[in-house]
XYZ file of C-alpha atoms in Angstrom:
563
model
C 50.363 19.230 18.861
C 50.240 16.552 16.170
C 47.504 14.825 18.120
C 45.524 18.077 18.265
C 45.947 18.599 14.531
C 44.741 15.060 13.918
C 41.624 15.690 15.980
C 40.918 18.961 14.160
C 41.493 17.292 10.791
C 39.128 14.520 11.789
C 36.445 17.015 12.732
C 36.861 18.841 9.409
C 36.471 15.568 7.515
C 33.421 14.642 9.576
C 31.820 18.042 8.995
C 32.575 17.853 5.281
C 31.039 14.397 5.089
C 27.969 15.692 6.896
C 27.682 18.607 4.483
C 27.791 16.224 1.556
C 24.912 14.121 2.831
C 21.932 14.474 0.505
C 18.599 15.706 1.757
C 15.972 12.960 1.660
C 12.346 13.640 0.737
C 9.945 10.704 0.904
C 6.540 11.506 -0.606
C 3.613 9.112 -0.206
C 0.002 9.503 -1.245
C -2.711 7.305 0.192
C -4.022 4.700 -2.265
C -2.343 6.342 -5.275
C -1.975 3.288 -7.435
C 0.510 2.797 -10.246
C -2.298 2.719 -12.854
C -3.051 6.353 -11.953
C 0.499 7.606 -12.577
C 1.106 8.675 -16.165
C 4.661 7.312 -16.142
C 3.265 3.767 -15.842
C 1.548 4.014 -19.250
C -1.767 2.562 -18.094
C -5.089 3.013 -19.849
C -5.381 6.407 -18.107
C -2.068 7.847 -19.309
C -3.671 9.832 -22.165
C -5.612 11.836 -19.566
C -2.273 13.243 -18.319
C -3.256 12.931 -14.634
C 0.205 13.437 -13.084
C 2.430 15.791 -15.145
C 4.578 16.821 -12.158
C 5.181 13.268 -10.968
C 5.870 12.249 -14.566
C 8.439 15.033 -14.920
C 10.205 13.630 -11.851
C 10.036 10.150 -13.375
C 11.536 11.415 -16.628
C 14.678 12.437 -14.757
C 14.614 9.544 -12.316
C 14.041 5.795 -12.099
C 10.648 4.144 -12.524
C 10.305 0.768 -10.795
C 8.017 -1.655 -12.621
C 8.143 -4.235 -9.816
C 7.722 -2.400 -6.509
C 5.525 -4.293 -4.047
C 3.756 -3.822 -0.728
C 3.958 -6.681 1.785
C 0.498 -6.040 3.276
C -1.688 -3.735 1.167
C -3.471 -1.712 3.799
C -2.612 1.713 5.219
C -1.246 1.079 8.715
C 0.778 -2.079 7.979
C 2.419 -0.534 4.920
C 3.380 2.605 6.831
C 4.734 0.518 9.697
C 6.919 -1.487 7.300
C 8.299 1.709 5.787
C 9.120 3.072 9.255
C 10.682 -0.155 10.573
C 12.108 -1.992 7.568
C 10.228 -5.033 8.858
C 7.420 -7.190 7.489
C 4.131 -7.039 9.377
C 4.733 -10.321 11.188
C 7.884 -8.872 12.764
C 6.783 -5.303 13.571
C 3.374 -6.474 14.822
C 1.310 -4.012 12.761
C -0.752 -6.736 11.138
C -3.937 -4.708 10.705
C -5.404 -1.205 10.924
C -5.154 -1.544 14.714
C -1.357 -1.565 14.536
C 0.554 0.978 16.602
C 4.111 2.226 16.314
C 5.281 3.884 19.518
C 8.199 6.324 19.592
C 10.812 3.683 20.481
C 10.024 1.730 17.299
C 9.833 4.647 14.858
C 13.185 3.372 13.658
C 13.628 5.299 10.429
C 13.318 8.657 12.176
C 15.582 7.547 15.023
C 18.297 6.331 12.658
C 18.128 9.490 10.532
C 18.448 11.631 13.613
C 21.540 9.691 14.710
C 23.019 10.356 11.263
C 22.730 14.094 11.795
C 19.516 14.750 9.865
C 16.802 17.227 10.774
C 13.663 15.086 10.674
C 10.034 15.952 9.990
C 6.771 14.289 8.984
C 3.759 16.152 7.611
C 0.343 14.781 6.627
C -1.224 11.375 7.169
C 0.562 9.243 9.786
C -2.012 6.595 10.816
C 0.124 4.673 13.301
C -1.830 5.600 16.448
C 1.074 6.811 18.633
C 2.229 10.297 17.701
C 5.448 10.485 15.611
C 7.502 11.829 18.487
C 10.755 10.332 17.169
C 10.778 13.154 14.590
C 12.134 16.619 15.372
C 8.926 18.061 13.938
C 5.536 16.622 13.071
C 2.216 17.944 11.876
C -0.060 14.986 11.257
C -3.707 14.167 10.705
C -5.527 12.182 13.390
C -6.388 8.770 11.987
C -7.530 9.118 8.383
C -8.144 12.824 8.760
C -10.845 14.792 6.954
C -10.755 15.945 3.359
C -11.998 19.428 4.206
C -10.945 21.764 7.015
C -8.656 19.103 8.510
C -7.244 19.179 12.014
C -3.655 18.269 12.899
C -1.513 17.282 15.837
C 1.643 19.398 15.871
C 4.928 19.147 17.750
C 4.653 20.736 21.174
C 0.873 20.837 21.108
C 0.205 17.625 23.022
C -3.305 16.404 22.314
C -4.506 19.821 21.179
C -5.648 19.918 17.567
C -4.900 22.691 15.092
C -7.596 23.352 12.491
C -6.837 24.489 8.969
C -9.251 25.737 6.334
C -9.464 24.233 2.867
C -8.836 20.912 1.160
C -6.574 18.374 2.841
C -4.055 18.205 -0.034
C -3.641 21.979 -0.038
C -3.360 22.082 3.747
C -0.746 19.332 3.821
C 1.346 21.142 1.211
C 0.906 24.512 2.928
C 2.160 22.891 6.121
C 5.157 21.329 4.380
C 6.123 24.608 2.721
C 5.803 26.398 6.066
C 8.232 23.881 7.536
C 10.673 24.501 4.697
C 10.466 28.275 5.076
C 10.243 28.641 8.854
C 11.678 25.566 10.564
C 14.238 23.940 8.283
C 17.850 24.474 9.225
C 19.690 25.200 5.933
C 22.972 24.081 7.522
C 21.667 20.577 8.275
C 20.543 17.878 5.825
C 16.834 17.227 6.127
C 14.731 14.088 6.107
C 11.068 14.870 5.402
C 8.224 12.386 5.093
C 5.398 14.120 3.217
C 2.147 12.155 3.265
C -1.098 13.081 1.497
C -4.474 11.758 2.605
C -5.706 11.828 -1.002
C -6.823 9.898 -2.929
C -8.176 7.691 -0.125
C -11.762 6.485 -0.302
C -14.309 8.128 0.102
C -12.998 10.620 -2.432
C -13.604 14.346 -1.984
C -11.767 16.705 -4.291
C -11.180 20.440 -4.025
C -14.035 22.278 -5.825
C -11.648 23.678 -8.460
C -11.437 20.165 -9.954
C -15.173 19.602 -10.305
C -15.073 20.164 -14.064
C -11.958 18.032 -14.619
C -12.898 14.933 -16.693
C -16.536 16.074 -16.686
C -17.138 15.194 -20.340
C -14.914 12.087 -20.423
C -16.138 8.498 -20.485
C -13.499 6.892 -18.310
C -11.649 3.959 -19.941
C -12.744 0.608 -18.541
C -10.702 -2.510 -17.843
C -12.028 -5.617 -19.550
C -12.131 -7.335 -16.174
C -14.758 -4.871 -14.984
C -17.139 -7.112 -16.947
C -15.306 -10.466 -17.070
C -13.727 -11.018 -13.670
C -11.577 -14.037 -14.510
C -11.614 -17.596 -13.218
C -10.359 -17.090 -9.660
C -10.765 -20.103 -7.387
C -13.001 -21.646 -4.788
C -11.430 -19.230 -2.314
C -12.564 -16.170 -4.262
C -15.751 -17.408 -5.952
C -16.979 -20.374 -3.934
C -17.194 -23.972 -5.084
C -19.729 -23.230 -7.805
C -19.729 -19.441 -7.807
C -21.964 -19.330 -4.730
C -19.740 -16.806 -2.922
C -19.455 -14.362 -5.818
C -21.870 -11.961 -4.122
C -20.201 -12.341 -0.727
C -16.479 -11.946 -1.459
C -14.813 -8.740 -2.755
C -16.741 -5.482 -2.588
C -17.833 -4.336 -6.019
C -18.370 -1.434 -8.403
C -21.752 -2.651 -9.612
C -24.396 -4.639 -7.792
C -22.556 -7.974 -7.549
C -21.689 -7.652 -3.850
C -24.975 -7.142 -2.077
C -23.362 -5.726 1.073
C -21.141 -2.994 -0.296
C -20.836 -1.463 -3.755
C -20.180 1.892 -5.375
C -23.617 1.532 -6.943
C -25.027 2.022 -3.435
C -22.332 4.369 -2.116
C -22.818 6.824 -4.967
C -26.606 6.430 -4.984
C -26.855 5.377 -8.606
C -30.369 5.485 -10.027
C -32.009 2.210 -8.877
C -34.099 2.163 -12.067
C -31.028 1.572 -14.241
C -30.318 -1.973 -15.345
C -27.237 -3.679 -13.876
C -24.940 -2.888 -16.802
C -25.881 0.782 -16.946
C -25.680 1.082 -13.145
C -22.183 -0.423 -13.049
C -20.982 1.899 -15.825
C -22.456 4.910 -14.025
C -20.891 3.924 -10.688
C -17.540 3.296 -12.359
C -17.467 6.728 -14.001
C -18.418 8.519 -10.792
C -15.742 6.550 -8.925
C -12.980 7.213 -11.460
C -13.686 10.922 -11.756
C -13.760 11.425 -7.996
C -10.538 9.458 -7.639
C -8.626 11.232 -10.408
C -9.755 14.656 -9.239
C -8.109 13.844 -5.902
C -4.993 12.608 -7.729
C -4.886 15.854 -9.715
C -4.922 17.824 -6.468
C -1.935 15.896 -5.175
C 0.039 16.344 -8.387
C -0.650 20.076 -8.623
C 0.521 20.522 -5.040
C 3.701 18.611 -5.815
C 4.218 21.106 -8.621
C 4.182 23.840 -5.974
C 6.762 21.958 -3.915
C 9.125 21.231 -6.808
C 8.929 24.845 -7.961
C 9.891 26.012 -4.465
C 12.755 23.521 -4.249
C 14.084 24.614 -7.645
C 13.994 28.250 -6.562
C 15.863 27.409 -3.341
C 18.433 25.214 -5.088
C 17.334 22.055 -3.280
C 16.517 19.742 -6.181
C 20.097 18.819 -7.067
C 21.055 17.622 -3.591
C 17.837 15.866 -2.566
C 16.961 12.206 -2.928
C 13.261 12.256 -3.778
C 11.129 9.132 -3.601
C 7.471 9.039 -4.625
C 5.053 6.214 -3.906
C 1.574 5.270 -2.743
C 1.157 3.295 0.463
C 0.046 0.419 -1.769
C -1.816 0.000 -5.026
C -5.578 0.325 -5.488
C -8.259 -1.236 -7.662
C -9.579 1.027 -10.401
C -12.413 -1.263 -11.408
C -10.278 -4.294 -12.244
C -12.124 -7.567 -11.552
C -15.123 -5.463 -10.455
C -13.325 -4.773 -7.165
C -12.950 -1.835 -4.798
C -10.159 -0.835 -2.459
C -6.851 -2.779 -2.136
C -5.872 -5.670 0.257
C -5.689 -8.399 -2.407
C -2.419 -9.872 -3.691
C -3.537 -9.143 -7.250
C -1.487 -6.656 -9.267
C -3.681 -3.550 -8.871
C -3.097 -3.463 -5.086
C 0.024 -5.588 -4.424
C 2.068 -3.545 -6.891
C 3.030 0.002 -5.881
C 4.181 3.013 -7.856
C 7.762 3.882 -6.973
C 9.827 6.642 -8.557
C 13.242 7.760 -7.319
C 15.168 10.911 -8.272
C 18.670 12.043 -7.345
C 20.604 13.745 -10.168
C 23.977 13.443 -8.417
C 24.181 9.674 -8.705
C 21.199 7.754 -10.074
C 20.996 6.549 -13.658
C 17.601 7.610 -15.094
C 15.456 4.946 -16.723
C 13.175 2.046 -15.894
C 13.915 -1.196 -14.084
C 12.140 -4.488 -13.498
C 14.211 -5.239 -10.381
C 11.929 -6.466 -7.591
C 11.784 -4.188 -4.559
C 9.494 -4.249 -1.504
C 8.359 -1.516 0.836
C 10.579 -2.965 3.591
C 13.487 -1.966 1.323
C 12.546 1.728 1.201
C 13.861 2.739 4.641
C 17.059 0.733 4.209
C 17.745 2.503 0.911
C 17.123 5.914 2.475
C 19.512 5.047 5.296
C 22.079 3.945 2.721
C 21.985 7.389 1.092
C 22.329 8.891 4.573
C 25.513 6.906 5.093
C 24.051 4.458 7.603
C 24.804 0.735 7.486
C 21.853 -1.669 7.508
C 20.612 -2.022 11.096
C 20.495 -5.695 12.042
C 16.857 -5.488 13.115
C 15.676 -4.422 9.646
C 14.648 -7.075 7.116
C 14.796 -4.921 3.997
C 17.670 -4.539 1.590
C 19.089 -1.371 0.033
C 18.491 -1.018 -3.704
C 20.845 1.946 -4.014
C 23.035 -0.071 -6.387
C 20.033 -0.485 -8.708
C 19.577 3.287 -8.719
C 23.201 4.325 -9.009
C 24.348 1.669 -11.479
C 21.219 1.363 -13.568
C 21.298 -2.434 -13.423
C 20.108 -5.176 -11.112
C 23.110 -6.484 -9.143
C 24.049 -10.149 -9.105
C 22.278 -12.025 -6.338
C 19.402 -9.556 -6.094
C 16.060 -10.809 -4.735
C 13.867 -12.628 -7.228
C 10.600 -12.638 -5.314
C 8.352 -10.448 -3.185
C 6.325 -11.619 -0.191
C 2.726 -10.767 0.666
C 0.503 -11.520 3.643
C -2.935 -10.067 4.339
C -4.162 -10.543 7.890
C -7.535 -8.723 8.048
C -9.674 -11.694 7.080
C -13.148 -10.631 5.820
C -12.997 -7.139 7.312
C -14.486 -4.072 5.585
C -14.009 -5.189 1.964
C -14.707 -8.933 2.223
C -11.161 -10.114 1.488
C -10.069 -13.538 2.806
C -6.778 -13.958 4.638
C -4.007 -15.019 2.260
C -0.300 -15.195 1.488
C 1.421 -14.754 -1.866
C 4.776 -14.809 -3.621
C 5.441 -12.719 -6.730
C 8.362 -13.458 -9.048
C 9.012 -11.655 -12.307
C 6.917 -14.211 -14.169
C 4.639 -15.952 -11.679
C 2.363 -15.176 -8.787
C 1.419 -17.954 -6.375
C -1.344 -17.264 -3.843
C -2.655 -19.398 -1.005
C -5.977 -18.175 0.343
C -5.927 -19.830 3.766
C -9.203 -18.125 4.699
C -8.693 -17.415 8.397
C -7.638 -14.625 10.734
C -6.147 -17.220 13.045
C -7.673 -16.333 16.400
C -10.810 -14.645 17.659
C -11.180 -11.093 18.832
C -9.870 -9.333 15.717
C -13.017 -8.064 14.034
C -16.636 -9.019 13.549
C -18.243 -12.402 14.106
C -18.167 -12.796 10.337
C -14.394 -12.360 10.353
C -14.085 -15.270 12.758
C -15.577 -17.716 10.258
C -13.285 -19.479 7.801
C -13.665 -19.046 4.058
C -12.670 -21.870 1.693
C -8.913 -22.350 1.251
C -7.504 -22.643 -2.256
C -4.427 -21.915 -4.384
C -4.192 -19.598 -7.365
C -1.315 -19.372 -9.846
C -0.918 -16.706 -12.511
C 1.533 -16.706 -15.396
C 2.084 -12.949 -15.655
C 4.062 -13.246 -18.858
C 1.078 -14.699 -20.708
C -1.668 -13.313 -18.486
C -0.644 -9.910 -17.026
C -4.239 -9.121 -16.039
C -4.579 -12.295 -13.940
C -7.663 -13.581 -15.691
C -6.875 -17.321 -15.671
C -5.885 -19.274 -12.580
C -3.612 -22.024 -13.929
C -3.014 -23.858 -10.644
C -4.929 -26.903 -11.918
C -3.722 -26.604 -15.521
C -1.648 -29.731 -16.382
C 0.700 -27.521 -18.414
C 1.937 -26.009 -15.136
C 2.162 -29.233 -13.124
C 5.958 -29.206 -13.336
C 6.187 -25.507 -12.399
C 4.210 -25.605 -9.156
C 6.522 -27.788 -6.991
C 9.486 -25.522 -7.671
C 7.449 -22.401 -6.941
C 6.178 -23.896 -3.684
C 9.724 -24.746 -2.650
C 10.769 -21.181 -3.460
C 7.768 -19.847 -1.524
C 8.559 -21.975 1.520
C 12.211 -20.873 1.426
C 11.101 -17.239 1.207
C 8.849 -17.630 4.241
C 11.686 -19.222 6.152
C 14.177 -16.517 5.147
C 11.947 -13.670 6.363
C 10.798 -15.770 9.346
C 7.122 -15.697 8.400
C 7.069 -19.323 9.593
C 8.493 -18.420 13.012
C 5.970 -17.013 15.534
C 8.753 -16.223 18.006
C 9.718 -13.261 15.819
C 6.453 -11.442 16.606
C 6.811 -8.558 19.107
C 4.017 -9.601 21.487
C 1.991 -12.598 22.619
C -1.251 -11.815 20.682
C 0.729 -11.531 17.437
C 2.595 -14.744 18.210
C -0.626 -16.624 18.889
C -2.150 -15.291 15.716
C 0.872 -16.326 13.659
C 0.772 -19.802 15.154
C -2.890 -20.250 14.296
C -2.595 -18.903 10.743
C 0.551 -20.921 10.048
C -1.191 -24.092 11.193
C -3.867 -23.567 8.523
C -1.235 -22.691 5.901
C 0.582 -25.936 6.678
C -2.660 -27.896 6.606
C -3.507 -26.816 3.055
C -0.006 -26.498 1.617
C -0.176 -29.716 -0.411
C -3.903 -29.267 -1.203
C -4.780 -32.914 -1.534
C -8.165 -34.172 -2.818
C -9.216 -34.448 0.839
C -8.245 -30.806 1.387
C -10.408 -29.790 -1.563
C -13.379 -31.643 -0.102
C -12.899 -29.819 3.200
C -12.762 -26.543 1.293
C -16.057 -27.326 -0.454
C -17.738 -27.939 2.907
C -16.318 -24.652 4.254
C -17.640 -22.809 1.190
C -21.141 -24.186 1.647
C -21.033 -23.432 5.375
C -19.986 -19.845 4.744
C -22.799 -19.395 2.230
C -25.278 -20.762 4.757
C -23.976 -18.414 7.454
C -23.601 -15.216 5.428
C -25.211 -15.681 2.035
C -28.318 -13.800 3.091
C -28.002 -10.006 2.682
C -29.599 -9.186 6.030
C -27.399 -11.650 7.922
C -24.283 -10.543 6.069
C -24.777 -6.886 6.983
C -25.638 -7.736 10.577
C -22.360 -9.523 11.261
C -19.947 -7.178 9.519
C -18.282 -4.466 11.599
C -19.567 -1.129 10.247
C -17.318 0.844 7.917
C -16.924 4.446 9.012
C -16.682 7.241 6.513
C -13.997 9.822 7.309
C -16.522 12.357 8.608
C -17.635 9.804 11.194
C -14.167 9.408 12.708
C -13.396 10.778 16.131
C -10.473 13.203 15.586
C -8.967 12.080 18.901
C -8.558 8.511 17.639
C -5.061 7.865 16.321
């Protein structure tokens, strides 16, 4: 009898513990950079672009130092699903795939007793079948009249009418109203396509910002010193590296994309392209924020806000004209740094923090709130103590790691690695994709290797590369030692950690080049100069450059069946 009572008591305790588990809502917009969130007080804050997200931030925690380990859609999403850096989960590039067995976050949440769902952009090729429910866009999805894969529908596509952001939110609210079990804690990943390039807003926002001259960053006009890796030995690669707003990059620019009047001079054309770009982008952001207002209003009405951990982020940052650059991918602040806001009124201490967190930490923190211990295969670390105590705990990480693998693909960004501390950023542009067969012929050519160092305390906009400044000669050895230790700790220097042979071979090849240029001797610099001149000879001609680059597909050109 006593044994029976003990069993019953145990069940009651278990059920009570389950009932006390918070719901977890993870919201992610595509390419929504921190500069475009009002709570980050950027030059755009006076435009009030995100009042609903800002209201969440007011009651939650704003992270000033949240970082993405590989600033491109698929790798970032894979890291958030696995708690692993790209070199471990194998999703190095846009070709990365995450099959059901490795959709770890959903699997762990399900084991913890959560009802799981994902709605919106997925972009990990294999369908998210580890979730109880999914309704996801194929690939990038379309901005208007999008189609979705839905649980139980196999490869059949369901078409909706309207703008993607509205359709994603309609789908999420339908899940809440029709499929959510109110007796079970839920875990929902809600992913917007917007504001991904090429930007298409709902027509109701066409007049938003119409009469505004969008505020410009100074680096739109003065790009900064950079290095041989990003400019060439004598500036000869300035038109070849980094896609542009104005006419600097002859292969791809918003001047061409937005069909700016060719009769305008270069300054006027760049300003025109920039304003078109910013208004399109922020109109998409406004659509996301307004839809979040719908969601938060519903959750308030249903009494869900008080017992739900809400996290808001973008899948990485994004350039809003800084350094005359488009897109993301670079280890510079506009794309490496992510917006991250967390809300949970039952335990977190509202405010702001400069504690360093990485996107591999997001799933571990969600699992922590779900009552799940850190799985040994995850590399991230829970920052719940930062949220619940309002302070950075002793022994917390002091650096973030970055590695971009898609050498010279789409937006003309060389392969590179980086380490970001609270004060410094150290970047090694190794300039290779490692092995052949991962892109265009142009991607298989090396670009010049070089180091860049930025003192973010004195130069937050990364305008001056101080790697060769004698004033920093004593700083660099210590930072390199810290960088090497970081790579060792996360096993970025160990190809055996990769999940398959192609990834292992690629790691081996890239690491060999990293090792070769780690010390960057005078001889290494001479080799880099020769590589720079060779690259200019190969691809410095506009016709040749366009010929060898794999074409970039606009969303409307995508085959909906391609995941």
